[in-house]
CSV table of C-alpha atoms in Angstrom, one decimal:
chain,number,residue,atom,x,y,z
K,100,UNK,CA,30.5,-1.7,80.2
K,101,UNK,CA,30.6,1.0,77.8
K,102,UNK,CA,33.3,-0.5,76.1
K,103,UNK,CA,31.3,-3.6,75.5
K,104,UNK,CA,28.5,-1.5,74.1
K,105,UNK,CA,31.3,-0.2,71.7
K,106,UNK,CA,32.7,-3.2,70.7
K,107,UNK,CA,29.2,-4.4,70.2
K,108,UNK,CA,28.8,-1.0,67.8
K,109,UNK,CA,31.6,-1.6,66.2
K,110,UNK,CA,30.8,-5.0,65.5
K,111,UNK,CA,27.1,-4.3,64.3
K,112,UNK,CA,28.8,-1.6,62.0
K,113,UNK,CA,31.0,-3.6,60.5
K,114,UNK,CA,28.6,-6.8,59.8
K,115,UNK,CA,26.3,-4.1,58.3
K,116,UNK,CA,28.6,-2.8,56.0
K,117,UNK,CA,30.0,-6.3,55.3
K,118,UNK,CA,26.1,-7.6,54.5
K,119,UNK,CA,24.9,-4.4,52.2
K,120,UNK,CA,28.6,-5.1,50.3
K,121,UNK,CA,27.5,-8.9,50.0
K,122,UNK,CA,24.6,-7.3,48.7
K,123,UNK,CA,25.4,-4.7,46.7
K,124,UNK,CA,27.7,-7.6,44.9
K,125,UNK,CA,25.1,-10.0,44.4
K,126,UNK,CA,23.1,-7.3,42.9
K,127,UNK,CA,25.6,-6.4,40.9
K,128,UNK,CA,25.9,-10.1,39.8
K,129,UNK,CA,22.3,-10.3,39.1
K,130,UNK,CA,22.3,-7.7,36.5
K,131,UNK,CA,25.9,-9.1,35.1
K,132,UNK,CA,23.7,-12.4,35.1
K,133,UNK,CA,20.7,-11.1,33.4
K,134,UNK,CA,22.5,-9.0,30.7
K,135,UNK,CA,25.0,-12.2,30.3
K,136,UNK,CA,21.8,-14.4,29.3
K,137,UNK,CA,19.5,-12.0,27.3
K,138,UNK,CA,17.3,-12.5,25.9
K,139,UNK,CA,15.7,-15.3,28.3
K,140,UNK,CA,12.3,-13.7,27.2
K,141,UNK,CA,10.0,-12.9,23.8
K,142,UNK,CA,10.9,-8.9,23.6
K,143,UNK,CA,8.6,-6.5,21.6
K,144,UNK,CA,9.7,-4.4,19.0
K,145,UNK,CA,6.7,-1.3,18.5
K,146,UNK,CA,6.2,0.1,15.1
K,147,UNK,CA,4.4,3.4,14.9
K,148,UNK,CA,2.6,2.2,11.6
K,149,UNK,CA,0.0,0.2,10.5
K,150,UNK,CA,1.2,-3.0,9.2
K,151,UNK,CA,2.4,-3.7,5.7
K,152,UNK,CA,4.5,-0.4,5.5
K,153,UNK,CA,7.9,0.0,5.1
K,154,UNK,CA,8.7,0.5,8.6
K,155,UNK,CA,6.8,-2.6,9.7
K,156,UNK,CA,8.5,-4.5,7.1
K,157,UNK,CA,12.2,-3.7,7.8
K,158,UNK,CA,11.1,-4.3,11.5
K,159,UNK,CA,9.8,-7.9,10.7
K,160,UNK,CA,12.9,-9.0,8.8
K,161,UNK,CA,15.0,-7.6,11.6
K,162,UNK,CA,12.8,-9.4,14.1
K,163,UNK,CA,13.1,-12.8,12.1
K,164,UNK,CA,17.2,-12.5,12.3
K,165,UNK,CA,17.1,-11.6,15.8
K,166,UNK,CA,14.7,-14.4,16.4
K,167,UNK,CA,17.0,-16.9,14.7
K,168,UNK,CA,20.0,-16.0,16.4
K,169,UNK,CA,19.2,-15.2,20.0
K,170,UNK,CA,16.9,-18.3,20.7
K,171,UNK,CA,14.2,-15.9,21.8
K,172,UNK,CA,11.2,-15.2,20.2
K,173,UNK,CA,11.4,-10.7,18.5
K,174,UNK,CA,7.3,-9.7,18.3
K,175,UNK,CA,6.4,-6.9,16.7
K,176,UNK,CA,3.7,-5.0,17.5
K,177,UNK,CA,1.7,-1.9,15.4
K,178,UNK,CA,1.2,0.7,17.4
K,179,UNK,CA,-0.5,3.2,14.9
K,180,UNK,CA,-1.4,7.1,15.4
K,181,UNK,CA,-0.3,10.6,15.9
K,182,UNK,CA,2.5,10.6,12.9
K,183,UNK,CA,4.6,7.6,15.2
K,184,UNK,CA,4.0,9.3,18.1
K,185,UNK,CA,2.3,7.2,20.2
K,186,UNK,CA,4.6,4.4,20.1
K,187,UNK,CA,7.5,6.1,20.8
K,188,UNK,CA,6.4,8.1,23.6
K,189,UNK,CA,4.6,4.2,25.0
K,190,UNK,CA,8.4,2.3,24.3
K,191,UNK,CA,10.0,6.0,26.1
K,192,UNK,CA,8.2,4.9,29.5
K,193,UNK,CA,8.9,1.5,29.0
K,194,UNK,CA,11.1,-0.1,31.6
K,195,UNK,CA,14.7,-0.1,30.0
K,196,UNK,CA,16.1,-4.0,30.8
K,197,UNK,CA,16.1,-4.7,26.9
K,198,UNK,CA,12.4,-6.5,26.3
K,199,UNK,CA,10.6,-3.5,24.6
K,200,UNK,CA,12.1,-2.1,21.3
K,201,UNK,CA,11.0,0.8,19.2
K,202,UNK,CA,11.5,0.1,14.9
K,203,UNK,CA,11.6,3.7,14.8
K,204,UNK,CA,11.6,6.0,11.2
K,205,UNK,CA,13.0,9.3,9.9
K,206,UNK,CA,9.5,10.5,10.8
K,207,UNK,CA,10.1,10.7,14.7
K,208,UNK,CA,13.6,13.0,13.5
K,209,UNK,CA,11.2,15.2,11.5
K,210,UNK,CA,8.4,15.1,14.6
K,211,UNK,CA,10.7,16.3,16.8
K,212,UNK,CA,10.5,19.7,15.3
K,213,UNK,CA,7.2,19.5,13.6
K,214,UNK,CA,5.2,18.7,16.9
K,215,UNK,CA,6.2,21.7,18.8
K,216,UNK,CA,4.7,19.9,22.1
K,217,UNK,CA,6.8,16.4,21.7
K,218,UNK,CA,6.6,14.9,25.0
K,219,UNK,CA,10.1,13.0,23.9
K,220,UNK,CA,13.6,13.9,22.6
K,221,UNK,CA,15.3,11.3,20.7
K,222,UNK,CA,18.7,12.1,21.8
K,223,UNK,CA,17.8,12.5,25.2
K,224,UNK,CA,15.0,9.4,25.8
K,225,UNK,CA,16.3,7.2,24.1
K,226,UNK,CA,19.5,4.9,23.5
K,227,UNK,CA,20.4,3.7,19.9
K,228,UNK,CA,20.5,0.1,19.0
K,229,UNK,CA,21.2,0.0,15.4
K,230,UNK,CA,20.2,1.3,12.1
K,231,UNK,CA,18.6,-1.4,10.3
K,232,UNK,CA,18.0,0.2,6.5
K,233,UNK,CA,18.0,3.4,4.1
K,234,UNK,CA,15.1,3.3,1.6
K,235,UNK,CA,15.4,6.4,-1.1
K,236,UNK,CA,12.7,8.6,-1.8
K,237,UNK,CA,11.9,8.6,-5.8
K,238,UNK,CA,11.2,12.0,-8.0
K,239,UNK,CA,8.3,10.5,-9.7
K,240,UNK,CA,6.2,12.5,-12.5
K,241,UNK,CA,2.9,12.2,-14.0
K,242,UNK,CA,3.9,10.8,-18.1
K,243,UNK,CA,2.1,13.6,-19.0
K,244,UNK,CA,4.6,16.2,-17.9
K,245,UNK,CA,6.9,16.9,-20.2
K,246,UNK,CA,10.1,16.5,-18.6
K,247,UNK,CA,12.6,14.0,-18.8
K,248,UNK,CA,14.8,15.1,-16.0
K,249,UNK,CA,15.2,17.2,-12.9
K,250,UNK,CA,16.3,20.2,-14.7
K,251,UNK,CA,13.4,20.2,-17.1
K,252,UNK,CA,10.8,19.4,-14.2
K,253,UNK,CA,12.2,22.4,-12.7
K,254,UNK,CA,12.1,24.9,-16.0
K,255,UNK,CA,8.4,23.2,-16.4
K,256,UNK,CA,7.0,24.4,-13.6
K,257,UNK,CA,8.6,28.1,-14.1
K,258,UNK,CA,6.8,28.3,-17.4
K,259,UNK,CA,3.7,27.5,-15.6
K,260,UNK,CA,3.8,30.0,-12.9
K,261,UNK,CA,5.0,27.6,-10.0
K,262,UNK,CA,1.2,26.1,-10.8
K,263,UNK,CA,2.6,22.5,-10.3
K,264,UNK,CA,1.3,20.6,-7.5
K,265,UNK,CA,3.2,17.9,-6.2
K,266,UNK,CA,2.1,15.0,-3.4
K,267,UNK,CA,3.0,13.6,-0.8
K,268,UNK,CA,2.1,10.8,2.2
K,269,UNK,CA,0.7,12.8,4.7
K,270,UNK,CA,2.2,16.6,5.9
K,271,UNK,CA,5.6,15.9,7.9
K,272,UNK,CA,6.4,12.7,6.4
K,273,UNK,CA,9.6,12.3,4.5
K,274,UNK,CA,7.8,12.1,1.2
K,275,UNK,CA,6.5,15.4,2.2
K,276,UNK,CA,9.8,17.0,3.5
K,277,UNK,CA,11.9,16.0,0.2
K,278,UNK,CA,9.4,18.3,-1.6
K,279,UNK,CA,9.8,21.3,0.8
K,280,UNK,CA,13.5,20.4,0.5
K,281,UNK,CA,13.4,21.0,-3.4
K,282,UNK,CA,11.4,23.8,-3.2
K,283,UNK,CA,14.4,25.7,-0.5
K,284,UNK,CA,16.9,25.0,-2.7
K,285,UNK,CA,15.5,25.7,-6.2
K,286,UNK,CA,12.9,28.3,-5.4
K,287,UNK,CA,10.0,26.8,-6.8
K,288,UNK,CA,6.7,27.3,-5.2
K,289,UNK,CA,4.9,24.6,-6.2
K,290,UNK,CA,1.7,23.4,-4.3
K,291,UNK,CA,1.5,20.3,-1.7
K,292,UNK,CA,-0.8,18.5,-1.5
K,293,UNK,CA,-1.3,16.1,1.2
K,294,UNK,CA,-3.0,12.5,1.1
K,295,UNK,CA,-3.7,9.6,3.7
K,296,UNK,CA,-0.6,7.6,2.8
K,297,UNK,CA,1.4,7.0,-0.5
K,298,UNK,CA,-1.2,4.4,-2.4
K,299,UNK,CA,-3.3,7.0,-2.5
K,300,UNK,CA,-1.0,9.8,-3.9
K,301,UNK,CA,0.2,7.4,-6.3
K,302,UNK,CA,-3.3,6.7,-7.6
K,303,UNK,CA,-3.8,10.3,-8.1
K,304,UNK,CA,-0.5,11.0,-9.5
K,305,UNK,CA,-1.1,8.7,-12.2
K,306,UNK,CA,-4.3,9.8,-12.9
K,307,UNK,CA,-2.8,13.5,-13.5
K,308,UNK,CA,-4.2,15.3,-10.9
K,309,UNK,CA,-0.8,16.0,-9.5
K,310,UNK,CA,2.3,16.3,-11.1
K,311,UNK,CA,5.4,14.6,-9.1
K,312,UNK,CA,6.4,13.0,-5.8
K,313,UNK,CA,9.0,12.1,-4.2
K,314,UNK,CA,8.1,8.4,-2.8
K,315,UNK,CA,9.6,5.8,-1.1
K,316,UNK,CA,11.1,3.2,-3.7
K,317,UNK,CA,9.1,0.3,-2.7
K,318,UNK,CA,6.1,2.3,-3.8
K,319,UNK,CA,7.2,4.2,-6.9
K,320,UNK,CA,9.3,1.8,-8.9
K,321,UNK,CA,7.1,-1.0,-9.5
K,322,UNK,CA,4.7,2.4,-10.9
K,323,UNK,CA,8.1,3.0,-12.8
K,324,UNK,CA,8.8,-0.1,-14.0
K,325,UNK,CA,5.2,-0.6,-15.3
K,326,UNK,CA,5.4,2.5,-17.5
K,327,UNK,CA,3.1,4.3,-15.7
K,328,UNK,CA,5.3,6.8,-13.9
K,329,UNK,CA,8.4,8.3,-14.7
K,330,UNK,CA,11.6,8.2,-12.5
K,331,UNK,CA,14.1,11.4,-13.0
K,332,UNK,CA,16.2,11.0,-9.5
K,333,UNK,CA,17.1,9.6,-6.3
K,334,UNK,CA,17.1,11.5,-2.9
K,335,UNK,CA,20.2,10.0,-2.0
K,336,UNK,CA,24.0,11.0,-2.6
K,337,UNK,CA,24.8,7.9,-4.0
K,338,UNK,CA,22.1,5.6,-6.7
K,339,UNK,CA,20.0,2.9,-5.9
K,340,UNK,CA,21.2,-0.6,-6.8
K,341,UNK,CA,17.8,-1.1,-7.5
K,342,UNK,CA,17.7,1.6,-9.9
K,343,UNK,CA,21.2,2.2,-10.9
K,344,UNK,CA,20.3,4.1,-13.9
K,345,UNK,CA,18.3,7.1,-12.2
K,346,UNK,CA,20.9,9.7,-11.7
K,347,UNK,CA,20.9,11.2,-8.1
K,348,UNK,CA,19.2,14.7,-7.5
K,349,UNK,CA,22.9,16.2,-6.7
K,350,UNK,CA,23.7,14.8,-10.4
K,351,UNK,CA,21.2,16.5,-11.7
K,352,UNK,CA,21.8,19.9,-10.5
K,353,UNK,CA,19.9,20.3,-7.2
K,354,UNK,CA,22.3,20.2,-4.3
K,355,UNK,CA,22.7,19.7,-1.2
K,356,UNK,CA,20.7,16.9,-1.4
K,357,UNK,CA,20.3,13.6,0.6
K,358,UNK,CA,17.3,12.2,1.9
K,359,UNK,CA,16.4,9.2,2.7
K,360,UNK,CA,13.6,6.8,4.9
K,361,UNK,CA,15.8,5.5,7.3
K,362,UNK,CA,14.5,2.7,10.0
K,363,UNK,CA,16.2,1.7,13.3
K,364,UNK,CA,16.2,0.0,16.4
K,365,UNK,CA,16.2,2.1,19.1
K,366,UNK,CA,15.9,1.4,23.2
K,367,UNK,CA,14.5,3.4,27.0
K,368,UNK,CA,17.2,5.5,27.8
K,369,UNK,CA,19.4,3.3,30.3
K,370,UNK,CA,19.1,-0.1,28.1
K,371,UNK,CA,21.9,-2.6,29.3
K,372,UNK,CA,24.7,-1.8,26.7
K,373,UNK,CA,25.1,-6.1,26.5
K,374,UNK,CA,21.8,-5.8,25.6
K,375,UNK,CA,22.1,-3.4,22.8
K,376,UNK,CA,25.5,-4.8,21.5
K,377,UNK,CA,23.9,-8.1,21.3
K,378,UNK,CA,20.9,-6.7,19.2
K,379,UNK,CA,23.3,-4.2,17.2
K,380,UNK,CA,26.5,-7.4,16.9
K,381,UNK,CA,22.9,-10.0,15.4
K,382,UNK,CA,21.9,-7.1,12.9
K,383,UNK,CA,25.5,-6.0,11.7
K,384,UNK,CA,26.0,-10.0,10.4
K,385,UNK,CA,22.4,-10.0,9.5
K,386,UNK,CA,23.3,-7.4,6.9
K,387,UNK,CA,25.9,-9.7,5.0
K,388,UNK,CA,23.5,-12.7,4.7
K,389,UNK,CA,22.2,-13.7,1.0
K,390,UNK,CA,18.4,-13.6,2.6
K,391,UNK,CA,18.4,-10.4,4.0
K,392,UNK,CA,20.4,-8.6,1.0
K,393,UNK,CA,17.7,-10.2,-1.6
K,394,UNK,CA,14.5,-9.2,0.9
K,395,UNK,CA,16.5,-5.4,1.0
K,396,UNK,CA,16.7,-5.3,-2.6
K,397,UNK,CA,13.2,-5.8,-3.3
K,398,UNK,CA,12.6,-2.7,-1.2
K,399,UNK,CA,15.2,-0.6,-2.6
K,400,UNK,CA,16.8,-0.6,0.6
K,401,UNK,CA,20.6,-0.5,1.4
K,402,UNK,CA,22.3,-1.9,4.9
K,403,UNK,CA,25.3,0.0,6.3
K,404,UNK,CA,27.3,-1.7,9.3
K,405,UNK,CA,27.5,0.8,12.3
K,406,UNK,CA,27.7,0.9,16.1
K,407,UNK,CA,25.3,2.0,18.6
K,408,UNK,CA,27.5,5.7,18.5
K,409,UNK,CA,27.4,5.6,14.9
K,410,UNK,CA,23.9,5.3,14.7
K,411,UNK,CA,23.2,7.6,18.0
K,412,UNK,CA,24.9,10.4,15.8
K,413,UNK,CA,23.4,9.8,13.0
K,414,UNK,CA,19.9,10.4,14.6
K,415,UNK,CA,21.3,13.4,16.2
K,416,UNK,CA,21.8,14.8,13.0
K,417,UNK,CA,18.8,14.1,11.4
K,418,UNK,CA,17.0,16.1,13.8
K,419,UNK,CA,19.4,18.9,13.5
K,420,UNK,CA,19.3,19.1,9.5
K,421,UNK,CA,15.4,18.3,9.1
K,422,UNK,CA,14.5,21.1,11.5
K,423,UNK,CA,15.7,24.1,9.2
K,424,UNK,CA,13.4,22.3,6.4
K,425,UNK,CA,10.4,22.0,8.5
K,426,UNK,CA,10.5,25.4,9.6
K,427,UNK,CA,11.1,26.9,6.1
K,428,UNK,CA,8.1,24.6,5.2
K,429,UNK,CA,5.7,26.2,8.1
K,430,UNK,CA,4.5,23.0,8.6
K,431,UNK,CA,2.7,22.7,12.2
K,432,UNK,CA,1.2,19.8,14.0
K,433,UNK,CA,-0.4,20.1,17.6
């Protein structure tokens, strides 16, 4: 009798482990299935900005490629407020299967030390997907300021007691953090002074109320190209195609230097890696079409092919080298 009872335990044991096996592997073949067909559903990809922007622009031609080759509809969705915050932190608790995307911008590198409470960590919440673009920032003066390069602009605003004010998009933005960035490594102490986005800077710019920025291209050089501003550098290491007679502001004396708005795709930490390699394998080809090189052009942006690594270090890195800046700024958001 109690050998029965055994047998029978034995017996129960085994078809137990035997059924959570069958279903452990048809789990597991789920998910294989799942990641095998996605996208097999429109997936959202939150910008942090109001529409119109750069970052919403990049995020719509990215969306269109995506849309074109995956058979599934890419939707992008503004999210505006607290510097980018509130979208990241809304695609952080996302479920991770792939469907919601963040179009995320140097901004969220720079938050991460300029909101000392950050309820996210880039590096940590977050998986990388692909960076989709690099947009150099422009040292722009007023035409009244008699300067026709970087080293004048500087020797300028010695000669007038550091009384040179200079704008910028909003404190913490990368407009803003270029200028802190020349001020650390020339020693200027120049004035900042703040405005509600660039068109507004601009405006004032021009009108002579403040003396340079350092904008995003897509902004400045049409001002440039008018003849009512007056380009002296890119942020970058390297010069804009679009402006391949600006020298770069290591050219022109002020180095280390290299900044740029950079915009990416990035994903909830725990993302299907098919998932992202599909994403990342659609943008990398994306980059080499006709279409997407002339739209990137008229934005002064450049494409580089990378991997999700590649691009997960290079936001690591960002964070790391923009912190030093912010801090020597004393720049402070709650």
């Amino acid at each position: 009798m109690h050998s029965s009872f055994r047998g029978l335990g034995r017996r129960r044991a085994a078809a137990s482990i035997a059924a959570a096996s069958l279903l452990a592997t048809l789990g597991w073949s789920a998910c294989a299935q799942a990641a095998s067909d996605y996208p097999s559903k429109p997936v959202r990809i939150i910008v942090g900005f109001t529409p119109g922007g750069t970052t919403d622009v990049v995020a719509r031609l990215l969306a269109k490629e995506l849309t074109q080759a995956l058979g599934q509809s890419f939707v992008v969705e503004n999210k505006p407020g607290g510097g980018s915050n509130i979208a990241t932190e809304q695609v952080m608790q996302a479920p991770a299967d792939g469907y919601t995307l963040l179009c995320v911008a140097v901004t969220s590198a720079i938050n991460q030390t300029l909101y000392p409470n950050a309820r996210f960590d880039l590096n940590r919440d977050f998986d990388a997907v692909v960076l989709g673009a690099k947009v150099p920032n422009l040292l722009v003066v007023n035409n009244d300021v008699p300067a026709r390069n970087v080293k004048e602009l500087i020797e300028w605003a010695r000669a007038n007691n550091d009384k040179a004010a200079y704008a910028s998009s909003g404190s913490g933005t990368s407009i803003h953090m270029a200028g802190e960035l020349f001020k650390v490594r020339t020693g200027l102490k120049t004035q900042h002074v703040p405005y509600k986005g660039s068109a507004p800077a601009i405006t004032d710019l021009i009108g002579g109320q403040v003396h340079f920025m350092f904008d995003n291209m897509p902004s400045a050089w049409p001002q440039v190209q008018g003849g009512k501003l007056r380009a002296l550098a890119v942020t970058t290491r390297t010069r804009s195609p679009s402006a391949p007679d600006v020298p770069t502001m290591e050219e022109s004396g002020v180095a280390p230097f290299d900044v740029s708005s950079w915009f990416g795709l990035i994903a909830p930490k725990g993302t299907p890696k098919e998932a992202i390699e599909k994403i990342n394998k659609v943008v990398n080809a994306a980059f080499d079409k006709p279409e997407l090189k002339e739209a990137y052009a008229k934005l002064g942006a450049v494409a580089e092919h990378n991997t999700p690594q590649q691009y997960s270090d290079f936001i690591r890195s960002e964070v790391a080298s923009w912190a030093p800046v912010v801090k020597a700024s004393g720049a402070k958001v709650d």
